[in-house]
Coordinates of C-alpha atoms and ligand atoms in Angstrom, one line a residue:
M1 CA 40.8 -25.8 29.7
L2 CA 37.5 -23.8 30.2
K3 CA 37.3 -24.4 33.9
G4 CA 37.2 -21.2 35.8
K5 CA 37.4 -19.1 32.7
N6 CA 35.1 -16.0 32.4
V7 CA 33.1 -16.4 29.2
L8 CA 31.1 -13.4 28.0
L9 CA 28.5 -14.5 25.5
A10 CA 26.7 -12.0 23.3
V11 CA 23.5 -13.4 21.6
T12 CA 22.2 -11.5 18.6
G13 CA 19.0 -11.6 16.6
S14 CA 19.2 -14.8 14.6
I15 CA 16.8 -17.8 14.7
A16 CA 19.9 -19.8 15.9
A17 CA 19.6 -17.8 19.2
Y18 CA 17.7 -20.7 20.7
K19 CA 21.0 -22.7 20.6
S20 CA 22.5 -20.1 23.0
A21 CA 20.7 -21.9 25.9
F22 CA 22.5 -25.1 25.0
L23 CA 25.8 -23.2 24.6
V24 CA 25.5 -21.6 28.1
R25 CA 24.7 -25.1 29.5
E26 CA 27.7 -26.6 27.9
L27 CA 30.0 -23.9 29.1
I28 CA 28.7 -24.2 32.7
K29 CA 29.2 -27.9 32.5
K30 CA 32.9 -27.3 31.6
G31 CA 33.2 -25.1 34.7
S32 CA 33.2 -21.7 33.1
N33 CA 31.7 -18.6 34.6
V34 CA 29.2 -17.2 32.0
K35 CA 27.6 -13.8 31.6
V36 CA 25.2 -13.1 28.7
I37 CA 24.6 -9.9 26.8
L38 CA 21.4 -9.7 24.6
T39 CA 20.9 -7.4 21.7
E40 CA 17.5 -5.7 21.3
S41 CA 16.5 -7.9 18.4
S42 CA 17.7 -11.2 20.1
L43 CA 14.8 -10.6 22.6
Q44 CA 12.5 -11.7 19.8
F45 CA 14.1 -15.1 19.9
V46 CA 15.2 -15.8 23.5
T47 CA 14.1 -14.5 26.9
P48 CA 16.5 -13.1 29.6
I49 CA 15.0 -15.5 32.2
T50 CA 16.2 -18.6 30.3
L51 CA 19.7 -17.4 30.0
S52 CA 20.0 -15.8 33.4
T53 CA 18.8 -19.1 35.0
L54 CA 21.2 -21.2 32.9
S55 CA 24.2 -18.9 33.4
K56 CA 23.4 -18.2 37.1
N57 CA 24.0 -14.5 36.4
P58 CA 21.7 -11.6 35.5
V59 CA 21.8 -10.9 31.7
Y60 CA 22.8 -7.5 30.3
K61 CA 20.9 -5.6 27.7
D62 CA 20.9 -1.8 28.3
F63 CA 23.3 0.7 29.9
I64 CA 20.6 1.8 32.3
K65 CA 19.6 -0.7 35.0
D66 CA 17.2 1.6 36.9
Q67 CA 16.0 4.9 35.5
E68 CA 15.0 6.3 38.9
T69 CA 18.2 5.7 40.8
G70 CA 20.5 6.1 37.7
E71 CA 22.0 2.7 38.4
W72 CA 23.8 1.5 35.2
N73 CA 25.6 -1.5 33.8
N74 CA 29.3 -0.9 33.4
H75 CA 30.4 -2.0 29.9
V76 CA 34.1 -1.3 30.7
A77 CA 34.1 -3.5 33.8
L78 CA 32.2 -6.3 32.0
G79 CA 34.8 -6.2 29.1
E80 CA 37.6 -6.4 31.7
W81 CA 35.9 -9.4 33.4
A82 CA 35.9 -11.5 30.3
D83 CA 38.7 -14.0 29.5
L84 CA 36.9 -14.9 26.3
F85 CA 34.3 -12.9 24.4
L86 CA 32.0 -15.1 22.3
I87 CA 29.4 -13.7 19.9
A88 CA 27.1 -16.6 19.0
P89 CA 25.0 -16.4 17.0
A90 CA 26.4 -13.4 15.2
T91 CA 24.1 -11.8 12.6
A92 CA 25.2 -10.1 9.4
H93 CA 24.0 -6.8 11.0
T94 CA 26.2 -7.4 14.1
I95 CA 29.2 -8.5 12.0
S96 CA 29.0 -5.2 10.1
N97 CA 28.7 -3.2 13.3
L98 CA 31.8 -4.9 14.7
V99 CA 33.7 -3.8 11.7
T100 CA 32.6 -0.1 11.8
G101 CA 33.1 0.3 15.5
K102 CA 29.6 1.5 16.2
A103 CA 28.8 1.8 19.9
D104 CA 25.1 2.7 20.1
S105 CA 24.2 -0.3 22.3
F106 CA 25.5 -1.9 25.5
F107 CA 26.7 -4.9 23.6
L108 CA 28.7 -2.9 21.0
A109 CA 30.2 -0.6 23.7
T110 CA 31.3 -3.7 25.7
F111 CA 32.8 -5.2 22.5
L112 CA 34.9 -2.0 22.0
S113 CA 36.0 -2.0 25.7
N114 CA 37.0 -5.6 25.7
N115 CA 40.6 -6.7 25.5
S116 CA 40.1 -10.5 25.6
P117 CA 40.1 -12.8 22.6
V118 CA 36.9 -12.5 20.5
F119 CA 35.1 -15.4 18.8
V120 CA 32.4 -14.8 16.2
A121 CA 30.0 -17.6 15.2
P122 CA 28.0 -16.4 12.2
A123 CA 24.5 -17.6 11.6
M124 CA 22.5 -16.5 8.6
D125 CA 20.9 -17.6 5.4
L126 CA 23.3 -18.8 2.7
D127 CA 23.0 -15.7 0.4
M128 CA 23.4 -13.3 3.4
Y129 CA 26.5 -15.3 4.2
K130 CA 27.8 -15.4 0.7
N131 CA 27.2 -11.7 0.1
T132 CA 30.3 -9.7 -0.6
S133 CA 29.7 -7.3 2.3
T134 CA 29.4 -10.1 4.8
Q135 CA 32.5 -11.9 3.4
E136 CA 34.5 -8.7 3.4
N137 CA 33.4 -7.9 6.9
L138 CA 34.4 -11.3 8.2
A139 CA 37.8 -11.0 6.5
T140 CA 38.3 -7.6 8.1
L141 CA 37.5 -9.0 11.6
Q142 CA 39.8 -12.0 11.0
S143 CA 42.6 -9.6 9.9
R144 CA 42.1 -7.8 13.2
G145 CA 42.7 -11.0 15.2
I146 CA 39.1 -12.0 15.8
H147 CA 38.5 -15.7 15.5
I148 CA 35.7 -16.7 13.1
I149 CA 34.0 -20.0 13.9
D150 CA 32.9 -21.0 10.4
P151 CA 29.3 -21.9 10.0
D152 CA 28.2 -25.4 8.8
E153 CA 26.5 -26.3 5.6
G154 CA 23.0 -27.8 5.8
E155 CA 19.4 -27.0 6.1
L156 CA 18.7 -23.4 7.0
A157 CA 15.7 -21.8 8.8
S158 CA 14.6 -20.4 5.4
G159 CA 14.2 -23.9 4.1
L160 CA 17.1 -23.5 1.7
E161 CA 20.3 -25.6 1.9
G162 CA 23.7 -24.2 2.1
K163 CA 26.4 -22.6 4.3
G164 CA 25.2 -20.4 7.1
R165 CA 24.1 -22.7 10.0
M166 CA 25.7 -21.7 13.2
K167 CA 28.1 -24.4 14.5
E168 CA 26.6 -26.6 17.1
P169 CA 27.1 -25.6 20.7
E170 CA 29.4 -28.6 21.4
D171 CA 31.6 -27.6 18.4
I172 CA 31.8 -24.0 19.5
V173 CA 32.9 -25.1 23.0
S174 CA 35.4 -27.4 21.5
F175 CA 36.7 -24.5 19.3
L176 CA 37.2 -22.5 22.5
H177 CA 38.9 -25.4 24.2
Q178 CA 41.3 -25.9 21.2
Y179 CA 42.1 -22.2 21.3
L180 CA 43.0 -22.3 25.0
W181 CA 44.9 -25.5 24.6
S182 CA 47.0 -23.9 21.8
K183 CA 47.9 -21.1 24.3
A184 CA 48.5 -23.5 27.3
T185 CA 52.0 -22.6 28.6
L186 CA 52.6 -25.9 30.4
R187 CA 51.3 -28.1 27.6
G188 CA 53.3 -31.4 27.5
K189 CA 54.8 -30.8 30.9
K190 CA 54.4 -33.3 33.8
V191 CA 54.0 -31.5 37.2
L192 CA 54.2 -33.5 40.4
I193 CA 52.9 -31.7 43.6
S194 CA 52.8 -32.8 47.2
A195 CA 50.2 -31.3 49.5
G196 CA 48.6 -31.5 52.9
P197 CA 49.9 -33.0 56.2
T198 CA 51.2 -36.5 57.0
Y199 CA 49.9 -38.6 59.9
E200 CA 52.4 -40.6 61.8
Y201 CA 50.6 -43.3 63.8
I202 CA 51.2 -43.9 67.5
D203 CA 48.7 -46.7 67.8
P204 CA 45.7 -47.7 65.6
V205 CA 43.6 -44.6 66.6
R206 CA 46.2 -41.9 67.4
F207 CA 48.7 -40.1 65.3
I208 CA 51.0 -37.1 65.2
G209 CA 49.8 -34.7 62.5
N210 CA 49.8 -31.0 61.7
H211 CA 47.4 -28.3 60.6
S212 CA 48.3 -28.2 56.9
S213 CA 45.0 -27.8 54.9
G214 CA 46.6 -28.6 51.5
K215 CA 45.1 -25.4 50.0
M216 CA 48.4 -24.1 48.6
G217 CA 49.3 -27.4 46.9
Y218 CA 45.8 -27.9 45.5
A219 CA 45.8 -24.3 44.2
L220 CA 49.1 -25.1 42.4
A221 CA 47.7 -28.3 41.0
E222 CA 44.6 -26.6 39.6
E223 CA 46.6 -23.7 38.1
A224 CA 49.1 -26.1 36.5
L225 CA 46.2 -28.1 35.1
K226 CA 44.7 -24.9 33.6
R227 CA 48.0 -24.2 31.9
G228 CA 47.9 -27.6 30.2
A229 CA 50.2 -29.6 32.4
E230 CA 49.7 -33.3 33.3
V231 CA 49.3 -33.0 37.0
T232 CA 49.9 -35.6 39.7
L233 CA 49.0 -34.7 43.3
V234 CA 50.4 -36.7 46.2
S235 CA 48.1 -35.7 48.9
G236 CA 48.0 -36.2 52.7
P237 CA 44.6 -36.4 54.4
V238 CA 42.7 -33.1 53.6
S239 CA 39.1 -32.2 53.3
I240 CA 39.3 -30.5 49.8
T241 CA 38.7 -32.0 46.4
C242 CA 40.4 -31.5 43.0
S243 CA 39.5 -31.7 39.4
N244 CA 39.0 -35.2 37.9
E245 CA 41.8 -34.5 35.4
I246 CA 44.4 -34.4 38.2
K247 CA 45.9 -37.8 39.1
R248 CA 45.5 -37.8 42.9
I249 CA 47.5 -40.3 45.0
N250 CA 46.3 -40.4 48.6
I251 CA 48.8 -41.1 51.3
L252 CA 48.9 -40.9 55.1
S253 CA 52.5 -41.1 56.4
A254 CA 55.8 -39.5 55.4
E255 CA 57.0 -42.9 54.3
E256 CA 54.0 -43.4 52.0
M257 CA 54.6 -39.9 50.6
K258 CA 58.2 -40.7 49.9
K259 CA 57.3 -43.9 48.1
A260 CA 54.7 -42.1 45.9
I261 CA 57.1 -39.2 45.1
Y262 CA 60.0 -41.5 44.2
K263 CA 57.7 -43.6 42.0
E264 CA 56.6 -40.6 39.9
F265 CA 59.8 -38.5 40.0
D266 CA 61.6 -39.9 36.9
Q267 CA 58.7 -39.0 34.6
T268 CA 58.4 -35.5 36.1
D269 CA 59.5 -32.2 34.7
V270 CA 58.6 -30.1 37.7
L271 CA 58.3 -31.2 41.4
I272 CA 56.7 -28.8 43.8
M273 CA 56.7 -30.0 47.4
T274 CA 54.2 -28.0 49.5
A275 CA 53.3 -30.9 51.9
A276 CA 53.9 -30.4 55.6
V277 CA 55.8 -33.7 56.1
A278 CA 56.4 -34.8 59.6
D279 CA 60.1 -34.5 60.7
Y280 CA 59.7 -37.2 63.4
K281 CA 57.6 -40.3 63.8
P282 CA 57.1 -42.7 66.7
K283 CA 59.9 -45.3 66.8
V284 CA 57.3 -48.1 67.5
V285 CA 53.7 -48.1 66.5
A286 CA 51.6 -50.0 69.1
N287 CA 49.4 -52.8 67.6
Q288 CA 46.7 -52.1 70.1
K289 CA 45.2 -48.8 71.4
I290 CA 47.5 -47.6 74.2
K291 CA 45.6 -47.9 77.5
K292 CA 45.4 -45.0 79.9
G293 CA 48.0 -45.8 82.6
G294 CA 50.4 -43.7 84.7
E295 CA 50.8 -40.0 85.0
E296 CA 53.3 -39.8 82.2
L297 CA 53.7 -41.6 78.9
K298 CA 56.9 -41.2 77.0
L299 CA 57.0 -41.5 73.2
E300 CA 60.2 -42.2 71.5
L301 CA 60.5 -40.5 68.1
V302 CA 62.8 -41.1 65.2
K303 CA 63.6 -38.9 62.3
T304 CA 61.7 -39.4 59.0
D305 CA 63.5 -39.2 55.7
D306 CA 63.9 -35.7 54.3
I307 CA 62.1 -36.4 51.0
L308 CA 63.1 -33.1 49.3
K309 CA 66.8 -33.5 50.2
S310 CA 67.0 -37.1 49.1
I311 CA 65.0 -36.7 45.9
S312 CA 67.3 -33.9 44.8
T313 CA 70.2 -36.3 44.6
K314 CA 68.2 -38.1 41.9
K315 CA 67.7 -35.0 39.9
K316 CA 68.3 -35.1 36.2
N317 CA 66.5 -32.4 34.4
Q318 CA 63.8 -31.9 36.9
F319 CA 63.0 -28.4 38.2
V320 CA 62.5 -28.7 42.0
V321 CA 60.6 -26.3 44.2
G322 CA 60.4 -26.5 47.9
F323 CA 58.3 -24.6 50.5
A324 CA 59.6 -23.4 53.8
L325 CA 57.4 -22.3 56.7
E326 CA 59.5 -20.4 59.1
T327 CA 59.0 -18.5 62.4
N328 CA 62.4 -16.9 62.9
D329 CA 65.4 -16.0 60.8
E330 CA 63.1 -16.8 57.9
K331 CA 65.2 -15.7 54.9
T332 CA 68.5 -17.1 56.2
N333 CA 66.8 -20.5 57.0
A334 CA 65.1 -20.6 53.6
K335 CA 68.3 -19.8 51.7
E336 CA 70.1 -22.5 53.7
K337 CA 67.5 -25.0 52.6
L338 CA 67.7 -23.9 49.0
V339 CA 71.4 -24.8 49.0
N340 CA 71.4 -27.8 51.3
K341 CA 68.5 -29.5 49.5
N342 CA 69.8 -28.5 46.0
L343 CA 66.5 -26.8 45.1
D344 CA 65.9 -24.5 42.1
V345 CA 63.4 -22.4 44.0
I346 CA 62.3 -22.1 47.6
V347 CA 59.0 -20.4 48.5
L348 CA 59.1 -18.9 52.0
N349 CA 56.1 -18.2 54.1
S350 CA 56.4 -16.8 57.5
L351 CA 54.1 -17.6 60.4
N352 CA 54.7 -14.0 61.5
D353 CA 52.8 -12.7 58.5
K354 CA 49.0 -12.3 59.2
G355 CA 46.9 -14.4 56.7
A356 CA 49.9 -16.5 55.6
G357 CA 50.6 -20.3 56.0
F358 CA 48.3 -23.0 57.3
G359 CA 44.6 -23.1 56.8
H360 CA 44.2 -19.6 55.3
D361 CA 42.8 -18.9 51.8
T362 CA 45.6 -16.3 51.4
N363 CA 49.3 -16.5 51.6
K364 CA 52.2 -14.1 51.6
V365 CA 55.4 -15.5 50.1
T366 CA 58.9 -14.6 49.2
I367 CA 60.2 -16.6 46.2
I368 CA 63.9 -17.2 46.5
T369 CA 66.1 -18.6 43.7
K370 CA 69.9 -18.9 43.6
N371 CA 70.3 -15.4 42.2
D372 CA 67.2 -13.6 43.2
E373 CA 64.5 -13.1 45.8
Q374 CA 61.1 -11.4 45.4
E375 CA 58.6 -10.6 48.1
Y376 CA 55.0 -10.6 47.2
D377 CA 51.9 -9.0 48.8
L378 CA 49.3 -11.0 50.7
K379 CA 47.2 -12.6 48.0
S380 CA 44.8 -15.5 47.5
K381 CA 46.5 -18.9 47.3
I382 CA 45.3 -19.1 43.7
E383 CA 47.1 -15.9 42.8
V384 CA 50.2 -17.1 44.7
A385 CA 50.0 -20.3 42.7
S386 CA 49.9 -18.2 39.5
D387 CA 53.0 -16.2 40.6
I388 CA 55.0 -19.4 41.4
L389 CA 54.0 -21.0 38.0
N390 CA 54.9 -17.8 36.1
L391 CA 58.4 -18.0 37.5
I392 CA 58.7 -21.8 36.8
E393 CA 57.5 -21.3 33.2
K394 CA 60.3 -18.7 32.7
S395 CA 62.9 -21.0 34.1
I396 CA 62.1 -24.4 32.4
Ligands
FMN1 C1 12.7 -14.7 12.1 C2 13.9 -14.0 11.8 C3 15.1 -14.7 11.7 C4 16.3 -14.0 11.5 N1 17.5 -14.7 11.4 C5 18.6 -14.1 11.1 C6 19.8 -14.8 11.0 O1 19.9 -16.0 11.2 N2 21.0 -14.2 10.7 C7 21.0 -12.8 10.5 O2 22.0 -12.3 10.1 N3 19.8 -12.1 10.6 C8 18.7 -12.7 10.9 N4 17.5 -11.9 11.0 C9 17.6 -10.5 10.9 C10 18.1 -9.8 12.1 O3 17.3 -10.2 13.2 C11 18.2 -8.3 11.9 O4 19.2 -8.0 11.0 C12 18.5 -7.6 13.2 O5 18.6 -6.2 13.0 C13 19.8 -8.1 13.9 O6 20.1 -7.3 15.0 P1 21.3 -7.6 16.0 O7 22.4 -8.1 15.2 O8 21.6 -6.3 16.7 O9 20.8 -8.6 17.0 C14 16.3 -12.6 11.3 C15 15.1 -11.9 11.4 C16 13.9 -12.6 11.7 C17 12.6 -11.8 11.8

């Protein structure tokens, strides 16, 4: 759930600050992008170089980056960057500042600018923690929608025993994961996606293929996974990889793709067919490499099965999305496919649009349903995947 998420970590002046290094490492291991803000007093406990190395980003401390040039750190932009804002460890002093809305440091100004969910992991001695001011401050933060990651009981830096130990980094990461999971919009849904080209063999070394890179299907698979779906990806031969949590079934020919899709379809809630499946295949596949001979070689081709059309006849409650790559009469052709193949949605990309279709990292699509059509701007395939899944979420 944390993969690709922008996590802004603020470290404050507690002895538990040493754990922030482990925290950053855990988040990076989960695939998050991490940026760190240090308070002035946290510098007594940790060094910027440790956290910049582990987070792979420069750390933030002051507004001013360079006195001579006037270059400054933008607290508003950093607040906007964050998907999650984690304050760990959070001292009693910081907790009180969060309540009063003080903004006399880069960290506090960023906190006030930030609109993403905030998580506070207190760390302090047991009496500081028990103190009425601290307890009331924590209750106020909670009443404002801030998530408090309760400290553990145990041995404290002071040598005393009690409640106040910051939660261990793995537990904090798991808290964030649980939070994201609780918000996952496709939780419990099974999404089946086809991607890439198919290869139709002519002989053992030659085939008819196409230039599909698989990028659109893979972007959809990753985005659906992020939203909590159980994702199966039936993939033609491509050079890209996917997250381990995605069940990837590798196929070569249109026939293999059909078998895989049919096998998975009954257990599926949403089918999205982005694959560029061959329409024709050689009638006969030669057992041996075809030798060079006369001036001409004729190949006889026969139609492959139209997977999307035939699978739609087996539809029960599945929501089915097709893709259409067109070069002329785009919308008319796409709308015909929507009806003929009994689809719920067709996503049209035109080869006439620059930066759209095969191989690009961008795509420009029109999403067509039975009652509506919406044209989108040229966007990254990840953003397009997000637009498509937003529409699917509203419809299922
Ligand atoms: C060795 C040492 C350890 C400290 N540990 C804590 C702590 O765990 N929790 C806490 O609330 N304050 C602790 N303090 C006090 C804070 O550092 C102090 O209140 C500081 O002003 C916090 O600033 P900040 O919240 O802006 O980082 C500690 C101070 C020292 C010298």
